[in-house]
Coordinates of C-alpha atoms in Angstrom, one line a residue:
Chain A
M33 CA 118.6 118.0 154.4
K34 CA 122.3 117.1 155.4
T35 CA 121.1 116.1 158.9
L36 CA 118.3 114.1 157.5
L37 CA 120.5 112.2 155.4
H38 CA 122.9 111.6 158.4
L39 CA 120.1 110.6 160.5
S40 CA 118.6 108.0 158.0
D41 CA 122.3 106.8 157.3
R42 CA 122.8 106.1 161.0
F43 CA 119.2 104.3 161.2
V44 CA 120.2 102.0 158.2
R45 CA 123.6 101.1 159.7
A46 CA 122.1 100.6 163.1
S47 CA 119.4 98.3 161.7
A48 CA 122.2 96.4 159.9
V49 CA 124.0 95.8 163.0
V50 CA 120.9 94.7 165.0
L51 CA 119.6 92.3 162.0
L52 CA 123.0 90.6 161.5
L53 CA 123.8 90.1 165.0
A54 CA 120.2 88.8 165.7
M55 CA 120.7 86.3 162.8
L56 CA 123.9 85.0 164.2
V57 CA 122.4 84.6 167.6
T58 CA 119.3 82.8 166.1
V59 CA 121.3 80.3 164.1
L60 CA 123.4 79.6 167.1
L61 CA 120.2 79.1 169.2
G62 CA 119.0 76.7 166.7
V63 CA 122.3 74.6 166.9
A64 CA 122.5 75.0 170.9
S65 CA 118.8 73.9 171.2
R66 CA 119.3 70.6 169.2
Q67 CA 122.4 69.8 171.2
V68 CA 120.4 69.8 174.5
N69 CA 117.6 67.8 172.8
A70 CA 115.1 70.6 172.9
P71 CA 115.0 71.7 169.3
L72 CA 113.2 74.9 168.7
A73 CA 110.9 75.0 165.7
W74 CA 111.2 78.7 164.9
T75 CA 114.8 79.4 164.6
D76 CA 115.3 78.5 160.9
E77 CA 112.5 80.6 159.8
L78 CA 113.3 83.6 161.8
A79 CA 116.9 83.5 160.5
Q80 CA 115.7 83.3 157.0
Y81 CA 113.5 86.3 157.5
L82 CA 116.3 88.1 159.0
L83 CA 118.4 87.3 156.0
V84 CA 116.0 88.7 153.5
W85 CA 115.7 92.1 155.6
T86 CA 119.5 92.1 155.9
G87 CA 119.7 91.5 152.2
F88 CA 117.6 94.6 151.5
I89 CA 119.4 96.8 154.1
G90 CA 122.6 95.7 152.3
W91 CA 121.3 96.9 149.1
I92 CA 120.7 100.3 150.6
I93 CA 124.2 100.5 152.2
A94 CA 125.9 99.2 148.9
A95 CA 124.0 101.7 146.9
R96 CA 125.1 104.6 149.4
Q97 CA 128.7 103.4 149.2
R98 CA 128.4 102.9 145.3
S99 CA 129.8 99.4 145.6
H100 CA 127.1 97.5 143.6
I101 CA 128.8 95.6 140.8
R102 CA 128.6 97.4 137.5
I103 CA 130.7 97.5 134.3
T104 CA 132.3 101.0 133.9
V105 CA 135.0 100.2 131.3
I106 CA 133.1 101.5 128.4
A107 CA 131.4 104.5 130.1
E108 CA 134.8 105.7 131.2
R109 CA 136.3 105.7 127.7
L110 CA 133.5 107.9 126.5
P111 CA 133.9 111.7 125.9
A112 CA 132.8 113.7 129.0
G113 CA 129.3 114.8 127.7
A114 CA 128.3 111.3 126.4
G115 CA 129.6 109.8 129.7
R116 CA 127.3 112.1 131.7
L117 CA 124.3 111.4 129.4
L118 CA 125.0 107.6 129.8
E119 CA 125.3 108.1 133.6
I120 CA 121.9 109.8 133.8
A121 CA 120.3 106.9 131.5
T122 CA 121.9 104.3 133.9
Q123 CA 120.5 106.3 137.0
G124 CA 117.1 106.3 135.2
A125 CA 117.2 102.5 134.8
I126 CA 117.7 102.1 138.6
I127 CA 114.8 104.4 139.3
L128 CA 112.5 102.5 136.9
F129 CA 113.5 99.1 138.5
A130 CA 113.0 100.4 142.0
A131 CA 109.5 101.9 141.0
V132 CA 108.4 98.7 139.8
L133 CA 109.5 97.0 143.0
I134 CA 107.8 99.5 145.3
R135 CA 104.6 99.4 143.3
Y136 CA 104.1 95.6 143.1
S137 CA 105.7 94.9 146.5
F138 CA 102.7 96.6 148.2
G139 CA 100.5 94.2 146.3
L140 CA 102.5 91.3 147.7
I141 CA 102.2 92.7 151.3
E142 CA 98.4 93.1 150.8
R143 CA 98.0 89.7 149.4
T144 CA 100.0 87.8 152.0
W145 CA 98.9 89.8 155.0
D146 CA 96.4 87.2 156.3
V147 CA 98.9 84.3 155.4
E148 CA 100.5 83.3 158.8
S149 CA 104.1 82.0 158.6
I150 CA 104.7 78.4 159.4
A151 CA 106.6 78.5 162.8
L152 CA 106.5 82.2 163.8
P153 CA 103.5 84.1 165.0
V154 CA 103.9 86.8 162.3
S155 CA 102.3 87.5 159.0
S156 CA 104.3 86.1 156.0
A157 CA 104.1 89.7 154.5
A158 CA 107.0 90.3 156.9
L159 CA 109.2 88.9 153.9
Y160 CA 108.2 91.7 151.6
A161 CA 107.9 94.5 154.3
V162 CA 111.4 96.0 153.7
M163 CA 111.4 96.0 150.0
P164 CA 109.5 99.2 149.6
L165 CA 112.0 101.0 151.9
A166 CA 114.9 99.5 149.7
G167 CA 113.2 100.7 146.6
L168 CA 112.7 104.1 148.0
A169 CA 116.4 104.4 149.1
L170 CA 117.5 103.3 145.7
I171 CA 115.4 106.0 144.0
L172 CA 116.7 108.7 146.3
Q173 CA 120.2 107.7 145.8
A174 CA 119.8 107.5 142.0
L175 CA 118.3 111.1 142.1
A176 CA 121.3 112.3 144.2
E177 CA 123.6 110.8 141.7
I178 CA 121.7 112.5 138.8
A179 CA 121.9 116.0 140.7
A180 CA 125.5 115.3 141.1
V181 CA 126.3 114.6 137.3
L182 CA 124.2 117.6 136.4
S183 CA 126.2 120.0 138.7
G184 CA 129.4 118.5 137.2
R185 CA 130.7 117.0 140.5
K186 CA 133.0 114.0 139.8
L187 CA 131.8 110.9 141.9
E188 CA 134.2 108.6 143.3
A189 CA 133.9 105.0 142.4
A190 CA 134.0 102.3 145.0
E191 CA 137.3 100.7 146.1
P192 CA 137.8 97.3 144.5
G193 CA 138.4 96.1 147.9
T194 CA 134.7 95.8 148.6
Q195 CA 134.2 93.2 146.1
P196 CA 133.2 90.1 148.1
L197 CA 134.9 87.0 146.4
Chain B
M157 CA 108.4 82.4 125.3
T158 CA 111.8 81.4 124.1
T159 CA 111.7 84.1 121.3
L160 CA 110.7 86.7 123.7
M161 CA 113.6 86.0 126.0
L162 CA 115.9 85.9 123.1
Q163 CA 114.8 89.4 122.3
I164 CA 115.3 90.5 125.8
L165 CA 118.8 89.0 126.4
P166 CA 120.7 91.3 124.1
L167 CA 119.0 94.3 125.5
W168 CA 120.0 93.2 128.9
F169 CA 123.5 92.6 127.8
A170 CA 123.5 96.1 126.2
A171 CA 122.3 97.6 129.6
L172 CA 125.0 95.7 131.4
L173 CA 127.7 97.0 129.2
I174 CA 126.8 100.9 129.2
G175 CA 127.1 100.5 133.1
V176 CA 123.7 99.7 134.6
P177 CA 124.4 97.9 137.9
L178 CA 124.2 94.2 137.2
F179 CA 121.6 93.6 139.7
V180 CA 119.2 96.2 138.3
S181 CA 119.8 95.0 134.6
M182 CA 119.0 91.4 135.7
G183 CA 115.8 92.8 137.5
L184 CA 114.7 95.0 134.6
A185 CA 115.2 92.0 132.1
A186 CA 113.0 90.0 134.5
I187 CA 110.4 92.7 134.6
A188 CA 110.5 93.1 130.9
F189 CA 109.9 89.4 130.4
A190 CA 107.0 89.4 132.9
F191 CA 105.5 92.4 131.3
F192 CA 105.6 91.3 127.6
G193 CA 105.1 87.6 128.5
G194 CA 101.8 88.5 130.1
F195 CA 102.6 87.4 133.7
P196 CA 101.6 89.4 136.7
L197 CA 104.5 91.9 137.5
G198 CA 104.2 91.0 141.1
I199 CA 106.1 87.9 140.4
V200 CA 109.3 89.6 140.0
P201 CA 109.5 91.3 143.6
Q202 CA 108.2 87.9 145.0
K203 CA 111.1 85.9 143.3
I204 CA 113.6 88.4 144.5
A205 CA 112.3 88.3 148.1
Q206 CA 111.7 84.6 148.2
S207 CA 115.2 83.7 146.8
A208 CA 116.8 85.1 150.0
N209 CA 114.3 83.2 152.2
S210 CA 116.9 80.3 152.2
F211 CA 118.5 78.6 155.0
P212 CA 121.8 77.7 153.0
L213 CA 122.2 81.2 151.9
L214 CA 122.6 82.3 155.5
A215 CA 126.1 81.1 155.3
A216 CA 127.0 84.0 152.8
P217 CA 126.7 86.8 155.4
L218 CA 128.0 84.6 158.2
F219 CA 131.2 83.6 156.4
I220 CA 131.8 87.1 155.3
L221 CA 131.5 88.4 159.0
M222 CA 133.9 85.5 160.0
G223 CA 136.4 86.6 157.4
N224 CA 136.2 90.3 158.4
I225 CA 136.6 89.4 162.2
M226 CA 139.4 87.1 161.5
N227 CA 141.1 89.8 159.7
S228 CA 141.0 92.1 162.5
A229 CA 141.2 89.8 165.4
G230 CA 144.9 89.8 165.2
V231 CA 145.2 86.3 164.0
T232 CA 146.9 86.9 160.7
D233 CA 150.2 87.9 162.1
R234 CA 150.3 84.9 164.3
I235 CA 149.5 82.7 161.3
F236 CA 152.1 84.2 159.2
A237 CA 154.8 83.9 162.0
F238 CA 153.9 80.3 162.3
A239 CA 154.1 79.7 158.6
T240 CA 157.5 81.5 158.5
A241 CA 158.8 79.1 161.4
C242 CA 157.7 76.1 159.5
V243 CA 158.8 76.7 156.0
G244 CA 161.0 79.7 156.2
F245 CA 164.1 77.5 156.1
M246 CA 163.7 76.6 152.6
R247 CA 165.3 78.5 149.9
G248 CA 162.9 81.4 149.0
G249 CA 161.6 81.1 152.6
L250 CA 159.2 83.9 152.6
C251 CA 157.6 82.9 149.3
H252 CA 156.9 79.5 150.8
A253 CA 155.7 81.0 154.1
N254 CA 153.3 83.3 152.1
I255 CA 151.6 80.3 150.4
F256 CA 151.5 78.2 153.5
A257 CA 149.9 81.0 155.5
S258 CA 147.5 81.4 152.7
V259 CA 146.5 77.8 153.0
I260 CA 145.9 78.1 156.7
F261 CA 144.0 81.4 156.4
A262 CA 142.0 79.7 153.7
G263 CA 140.6 77.3 156.3
M264 CA 139.0 80.4 158.1
S265 CA 138.1 82.6 155.4
G266 CA 136.1 82.1 152.3
S267 CA 137.2 84.8 149.9
A268 CA 140.3 85.6 147.9
V269 CA 140.0 89.4 148.4
A270 CA 139.9 88.9 152.2
D271 CA 142.9 86.9 152.0
A272 CA 144.8 89.2 149.9
G273 CA 143.8 92.3 151.8
G274 CA 144.3 90.6 155.2
V275 CA 147.3 88.3 155.5
G276 CA 148.6 89.5 152.1
T277 CA 149.2 92.9 153.5
L278 CA 151.5 91.3 156.1
E279 CA 153.1 89.0 153.6
I280 CA 154.0 91.7 151.2
K281 CA 155.4 93.9 153.8
A282 CA 157.7 91.1 155.3
M283 CA 158.9 90.1 151.9
R284 CA 159.7 93.9 150.9
D285 CA 161.6 94.1 154.4
E286 CA 163.8 91.1 153.3
G287 CA 164.7 92.5 150.0
Y288 CA 162.2 90.8 147.8
D289 CA 161.1 92.9 144.7
P290 CA 157.6 94.2 145.1
E291 CA 156.4 92.5 141.9
T292 CA 157.4 88.9 143.2
A293 CA 155.9 89.7 146.5
A294 CA 152.7 90.8 145.2
A295 CA 152.5 88.1 142.5
I296 CA 152.9 85.3 144.9
T297 CA 150.4 86.8 147.3
A298 CA 147.7 87.4 144.6
A299 CA 148.3 83.8 143.2
S300 CA 148.1 82.2 146.6
A301 CA 145.1 84.2 147.6
T302 CA 143.1 82.2 145.1
I303 CA 143.5 79.2 147.3
G304 CA 141.2 81.0 149.9
P305 CA 137.9 80.2 148.3
I306 CA 138.9 76.6 147.1
I307 CA 139.7 75.3 150.6
P308 CA 136.7 75.5 152.7
P309 CA 134.9 77.5 154.0
S310 CA 134.2 79.3 150.6
L311 CA 132.0 82.0 149.9
P312 CA 131.8 81.4 146.0
M313 CA 130.9 77.6 146.7
V314 CA 128.1 78.8 148.9
I315 CA 126.6 81.0 146.1
Y316 CA 127.4 78.1 143.5
G317 CA 125.8 75.7 145.8
V318 CA 122.6 77.7 146.3
S319 CA 122.3 78.8 142.7
A320 CA 123.1 75.7 141.0
D321 CA 121.3 73.5 143.6
V322 CA 124.4 71.3 144.7
S323 CA 125.3 70.3 148.2
I324 CA 127.4 72.9 149.9
G325 CA 129.0 70.4 152.2
G326 CA 129.9 68.3 149.2
L327 CA 131.6 71.2 147.4
F328 CA 133.4 72.4 150.6
L329 CA 134.8 68.7 150.8
A330 CA 135.6 68.6 147.1
G331 CA 137.8 71.7 147.4
V332 CA 140.2 70.3 150.0
I333 CA 142.5 68.2 147.6
P334 CA 142.5 70.9 144.8
G335 CA 143.3 73.6 147.3
L336 CA 146.3 71.7 148.6
L337 CA 147.4 70.9 145.1
M338 CA 147.4 74.5 144.2
A339 CA 149.5 75.2 147.2
G340 CA 151.9 72.2 146.2
A341 CA 152.1 73.5 142.7
L342 CA 152.8 77.2 143.6
M343 CA 155.6 76.0 146.2
G344 CA 157.0 73.8 143.3
M345 CA 157.2 76.9 141.2
V346 CA 158.9 78.7 144.0
V347 CA 161.4 76.0 144.3
Y348 CA 162.3 76.6 140.7
V349 CA 162.4 80.3 140.9
A350 CA 164.3 80.3 144.2
K351 CA 167.0 78.3 142.7
K352 CA 167.3 80.3 139.5
R353 CA 167.5 83.6 141.4
D354 CA 169.2 82.3 144.4
L355 CA 166.7 83.7 146.8
P356 CA 167.4 83.9 150.5
R357 CA 166.4 81.4 153.1
H358 CA 166.1 81.5 157.0
P359 CA 168.1 79.3 159.2
F360 CA 165.7 76.6 160.8
P361 CA 164.5 77.9 164.0
G362 CA 164.7 74.8 166.0
M363 CA 161.8 72.7 167.4
A364 CA 161.6 75.1 170.7
K365 CA 161.0 78.1 168.6
L366 CA 158.6 76.3 166.2
W367 CA 156.7 75.2 169.3
V368 CA 156.4 78.7 170.4
A369 CA 155.1 80.0 167.1
Y370 CA 152.6 77.2 167.1
K371 CA 151.2 78.0 170.7
E372 CA 150.9 81.7 169.7
A373 CA 148.8 80.5 166.8
H374 CA 147.0 77.7 168.5
W375 CA 143.7 79.2 169.0
A376 CA 143.5 80.7 165.6
L377 CA 144.6 77.3 164.1
M378 CA 141.8 75.6 165.9
T379 CA 139.0 77.5 163.6
P380 CA 139.4 75.0 160.7
A381 CA 139.2 72.2 163.1
I382 CA 136.0 73.5 164.7
L383 CA 134.6 74.0 161.3
F384 CA 135.5 70.6 160.0
G385 CA 134.9 68.6 163.1
G386 CA 131.6 69.9 163.5
M387 CA 130.5 69.4 160.1
M388 CA 132.0 65.8 159.9
A389 CA 130.4 64.7 163.2
G390 CA 127.0 66.0 161.9
I391 CA 126.7 68.5 164.9
F392 CA 126.1 71.3 162.3
T393 CA 125.4 72.1 158.6
P394 CA 127.8 74.2 156.7
T395 CA 125.5 77.2 157.3
E396 CA 125.5 76.5 161.2
A397 CA 129.3 76.1 161.0
A398 CA 129.6 79.6 159.7
A399 CA 127.6 80.9 162.8
V400 CA 129.7 78.7 165.2
A401 CA 133.0 79.8 163.7
T402 CA 131.9 83.4 163.6
A403 CA 131.0 83.4 167.4
Y404 CA 134.4 81.7 168.0
A405 CA 136.2 84.4 166.1
I406 CA 134.3 87.2 168.1
V407 CA 135.3 85.4 171.5
L408 CA 139.0 84.9 170.2
G409 CA 139.3 88.7 169.2
L410 CA 137.6 90.0 172.3
F411 CA 138.9 87.8 175.0
V412 CA 141.8 85.7 174.0
Y413 CA 143.9 87.8 171.7
R414 CA 142.1 91.3 173.0
S415 CA 142.8 92.7 169.5
F416 CA 139.5 94.5 169.2
S417 CA 136.9 95.7 171.5
L418 CA 133.0 95.6 171.4
K419 CA 133.2 99.3 170.2
D420 CA 134.7 97.9 166.9
L421 CA 132.2 95.3 166.2
P422 CA 129.4 97.6 164.7
E423 CA 131.8 98.9 161.9
L424 CA 132.9 95.2 161.1
V425 CA 129.2 94.3 160.8
V426 CA 128.2 97.3 158.7
Q427 CA 131.1 96.3 156.3
T428 CA 129.7 92.7 156.2
V429 CA 126.1 94.0 155.6
E430 CA 127.5 96.0 152.8
T431 CA 129.2 93.1 151.1
T432 CA 126.2 91.0 151.8
G433 CA 124.1 93.6 149.9
V434 CA 126.2 93.4 147.0
V435 CA 126.2 89.5 146.9
L436 CA 122.4 89.3 147.6
A437 CA 121.5 91.9 145.2
L438 CA 123.0 89.7 142.4
V439 CA 121.8 86.4 143.9
M440 CA 118.2 87.6 144.4
T441 CA 117.8 89.4 141.0
A442 CA 119.6 86.4 139.3
A443 CA 116.9 84.2 140.8
A444 CA 114.2 86.2 139.1
L445 CA 115.9 86.1 135.7
G446 CA 116.5 82.5 136.3
W447 CA 113.0 81.9 136.8
C448 CA 112.3 83.7 133.4
L449 CA 115.0 81.7 131.7
S450 CA 113.5 78.4 132.8
I451 CA 109.9 79.5 131.8
S452 CA 111.1 80.3 128.3
R453 CA 112.9 76.9 128.3
I454 CA 116.3 78.6 127.4
P455 CA 118.4 75.9 129.3
Q456 CA 116.6 73.1 127.5
T457 CA 117.2 75.0 124.1
V458 CA 120.9 75.8 124.9
G459 CA 121.8 72.6 126.7
P460 CA 121.3 70.2 123.8
M461 CA 123.0 72.8 121.5
L462 CA 126.0 72.8 123.6
V463 CA 125.7 68.7 123.8
D464 CA 125.7 68.7 119.9
L465 CA 128.3 71.1 119.6
A466 CA 130.9 69.6 122.0
G467 CA 130.0 65.9 121.2
N468 CA 131.8 64.5 124.3
P469 CA 132.3 65.4 127.9
L470 CA 136.1 66.2 127.6
I471 CA 135.5 68.6 124.6
F472 CA 132.6 70.2 126.7
L473 CA 134.9 70.8 129.7
L474 CA 137.6 72.2 127.6
I475 CA 135.1 74.7 126.1
V476 CA 133.8 75.5 129.5
N477 CA 137.3 76.2 130.8
L478 CA 138.2 78.4 127.9
L479 CA 134.9 80.2 128.2
L480 CA 135.2 80.7 131.9
L481 CA 138.9 81.9 131.7
F482 CA 138.0 84.3 129.0
V483 CA 135.0 85.6 130.9
G484 CA 136.8 85.7 134.0
C485 CA 139.3 88.2 132.5
F486 CA 136.7 90.7 131.8
M487 CA 134.0 90.1 134.4
E488 CA 133.8 89.8 138.3
A489 CA 133.7 86.3 139.4
L490 CA 130.3 86.6 141.1
A491 CA 128.6 88.2 138.1
A492 CA 130.0 85.6 135.6
M493 CA 129.0 82.8 138.0
L494 CA 125.4 83.9 138.3
I495 CA 125.2 84.6 134.6
L496 CA 126.5 81.4 133.5
I497 CA 125.3 78.9 135.9
P498 CA 121.8 78.4 134.4
I499 CA 123.3 78.0 130.9
L500 CA 126.2 75.7 131.6
T501 CA 125.0 73.4 134.5
P502 CA 122.1 71.6 132.5
A503 CA 124.5 70.8 129.7
A504 CA 126.9 69.4 132.2
A505 CA 124.2 67.4 133.7
Q506 CA 123.4 66.0 130.3
F507 CA 126.9 64.8 129.7
G508 CA 126.9 63.1 133.1
I509 CA 129.5 65.2 134.7
D510 CA 129.6 65.1 138.4
P511 CA 127.8 68.2 139.8
V512 CA 130.5 68.7 142.5
Q513 CA 133.4 68.2 140.2
F514 CA 131.7 70.8 137.8
G515 CA 131.1 73.3 140.6
L516 CA 135.0 73.0 141.5
I517 CA 135.9 73.5 137.8
F518 CA 133.5 76.4 137.7
V519 CA 134.8 78.1 140.9
L520 CA 138.5 77.4 140.2
N521 CA 138.2 79.0 136.8
L522 CA 136.6 82.2 138.2
M523 CA 139.2 82.4 140.9
I524 CA 141.9 82.4 138.4
G525 CA 139.9 85.1 136.8
T526 CA 140.4 87.3 139.8
I527 CA 144.2 87.3 139.0
T528 CA 143.9 87.9 135.2
P529 CA 143.8 91.4 133.8
P530 CA 142.2 93.6 132.7
V531 CA 139.4 92.9 135.5
G532 CA 141.0 91.1 138.4
V533 CA 139.9 92.1 141.8
V534 CA 142.7 90.5 143.6
L535 CA 145.3 91.9 141.2
F536 CA 143.9 95.5 142.1
V537 CA 144.1 94.8 145.8
T538 CA 147.7 93.4 145.7
A539 CA 149.0 95.9 143.4
K540 CA 147.7 98.6 145.8
I541 CA 149.1 97.0 148.7
A542 CA 152.5 96.6 147.1
R543 CA 152.3 100.2 145.7
I544 CA 153.1 99.0 142.1
S545 CA 151.2 99.8 139.0
F546 CA 148.5 97.6 137.7
E547 CA 150.3 97.0 134.5
A548 CA 153.5 95.8 136.4
M549 CA 151.2 93.7 138.5
S550 CA 149.8 92.2 135.4
R551 CA 153.1 91.2 133.9
A552 CA 154.5 89.9 137.2
I553 CA 151.5 87.5 137.6
V554 CA 151.8 85.6 134.3
P555 CA 154.3 83.0 135.4
W556 CA 152.3 82.3 138.6
L557 CA 149.2 81.4 136.4
I558 CA 150.9 78.3 135.1
P559 CA 150.8 76.2 138.5
L560 CA 147.2 77.2 138.9
L561 CA 146.2 76.3 135.3
A562 CA 148.0 73.0 135.7
V563 CA 145.8 72.0 138.7
L564 CA 142.8 73.2 136.8
I565 CA 143.7 70.8 134.0
A566 CA 144.3 68.1 136.5
I567 CA 140.8 68.4 138.2
T568 CA 139.2 68.7 134.8
L569 CA 140.7 65.4 133.4
W570 CA 140.7 63.3 136.7
P571 CA 137.3 63.4 138.4
P572 CA 138.4 61.6 141.7
L573 CA 140.6 64.6 142.6
T574 CA 137.3 66.4 143.4
T575 CA 134.8 63.6 143.9
W576 CA 136.6 61.0 146.0
L577 CA 136.7 62.9 149.4
P578 CA 133.0 64.0 149.3
N579 CA 131.9 60.5 148.3
L580 CA 134.1 59.0 151.1
V581 CA 132.6 61.2 153.7
L582 CA 128.9 61.8 152.6
G583 CA 128.6 58.6 150.8
K584 CA 127.1 58.2 147.4

């Protein structure tokens, strides 16, 4: 179990590195190709697809690090029992949201399977391809948090330093 | 549809308050709207994915990456040394240097937290070593960190531009004058405090030393020049500028300053993707909820209500300022921004307020919100660096809010401060 978690974390982090650096290179390629008067048609579209993928991978990493923005002021002031109940309800909400995403993203993939992208030789279903994975990761993480709450372990909140602005 | 949305919104707000992550609560509200409104549920994941399929939004991860790389590329100490050489001879020298360094760093990073955590760490240490009390050091660092996202590049302005459909280049240019005004106002405050408390000063280092400090910082100081020059010359868009400047920062760190190696790059990238995930989760689900809001004609209902309530543009802007400052005290800047944009911008448009000016007012309010308790991210970060309690930090920041609020009032009352430069460069 531990090794499986470790492996999937490494996979997610590795794909994050590949996706973001590929995005950087693609945007640079777009600028450079325009400067030498041989503009490439596909760089914008590829960079945008990579952004969507990076976004979903980012959802997963942020969920693992517990850095998604949430308001905990009220939950922290509650007595321990009520607080734990609320935490379980919260994680339940995450599972519900992620389940709907997974269920309906398959429909989107199916429907757009035959639709070609404009400049890239791939199906536009690529846009939705990572969503089920992100949904699955959110659900697994939420289940792990529920297990942690039930076993009475105290979870550490994210550092405020991870906030982006 | 309007009634349905008005029933869902309180539930959404309740979910938010009990601690459901903001992006999940927005996604669930959109799902509930689609479900009870009889729309196919697939529309929610579709809006979520499609909203990130946007070229301007690419600037978000790229600017975050640039800030992370700049912070570890060893440019911060060079910038601070240069700033100290420039303004250290004034009374309260390190306070001035702190503000000046933040202005320079603002030109190569788009986030107040990055500024406070990066160059701020250095500033607080230097001020402590020279005998300043930690509260003053931390307060000036926090207050000057808010300049970071006002002077371009700016992450909040990218998000604002994408969400409110305003030109990002226009917003960037509009931030230059207010950013410099903020620095000027803060420095004015330092002059007053320095005189009252008789703060220390450095001797003037002489032109030779100044030149050495400049040469040390030269390549770092070129970053804003590359960003602006390229954008003004039309070689690249703001998004592409983010990519070019990031590449420049990587080259700077790897080959010129040799402050990090290729081995460190993956960790920086993973951090960037994590922050990107936090930002995009909100932007994506806010887009889905925004679609529901527009289908249910909420902006069209609330807009005229606000117009009737306020009566004239100035009263409206006053209400907006008070609302944003209040919300900024209790909510993360990004969250507040994404929630309030669809409600406030249509009303601003009805009043004929320039969208770029309104964007600046919006962003500056929320940046002030990052240094107001009880929820102020920059306050948390600086208090931690200075090793003082959050309460002490909250008291120390109060006088430094005055100059920032003065700038806010100025850009609210006098549109040319924000609109003149973009109109000059981009044309009207």
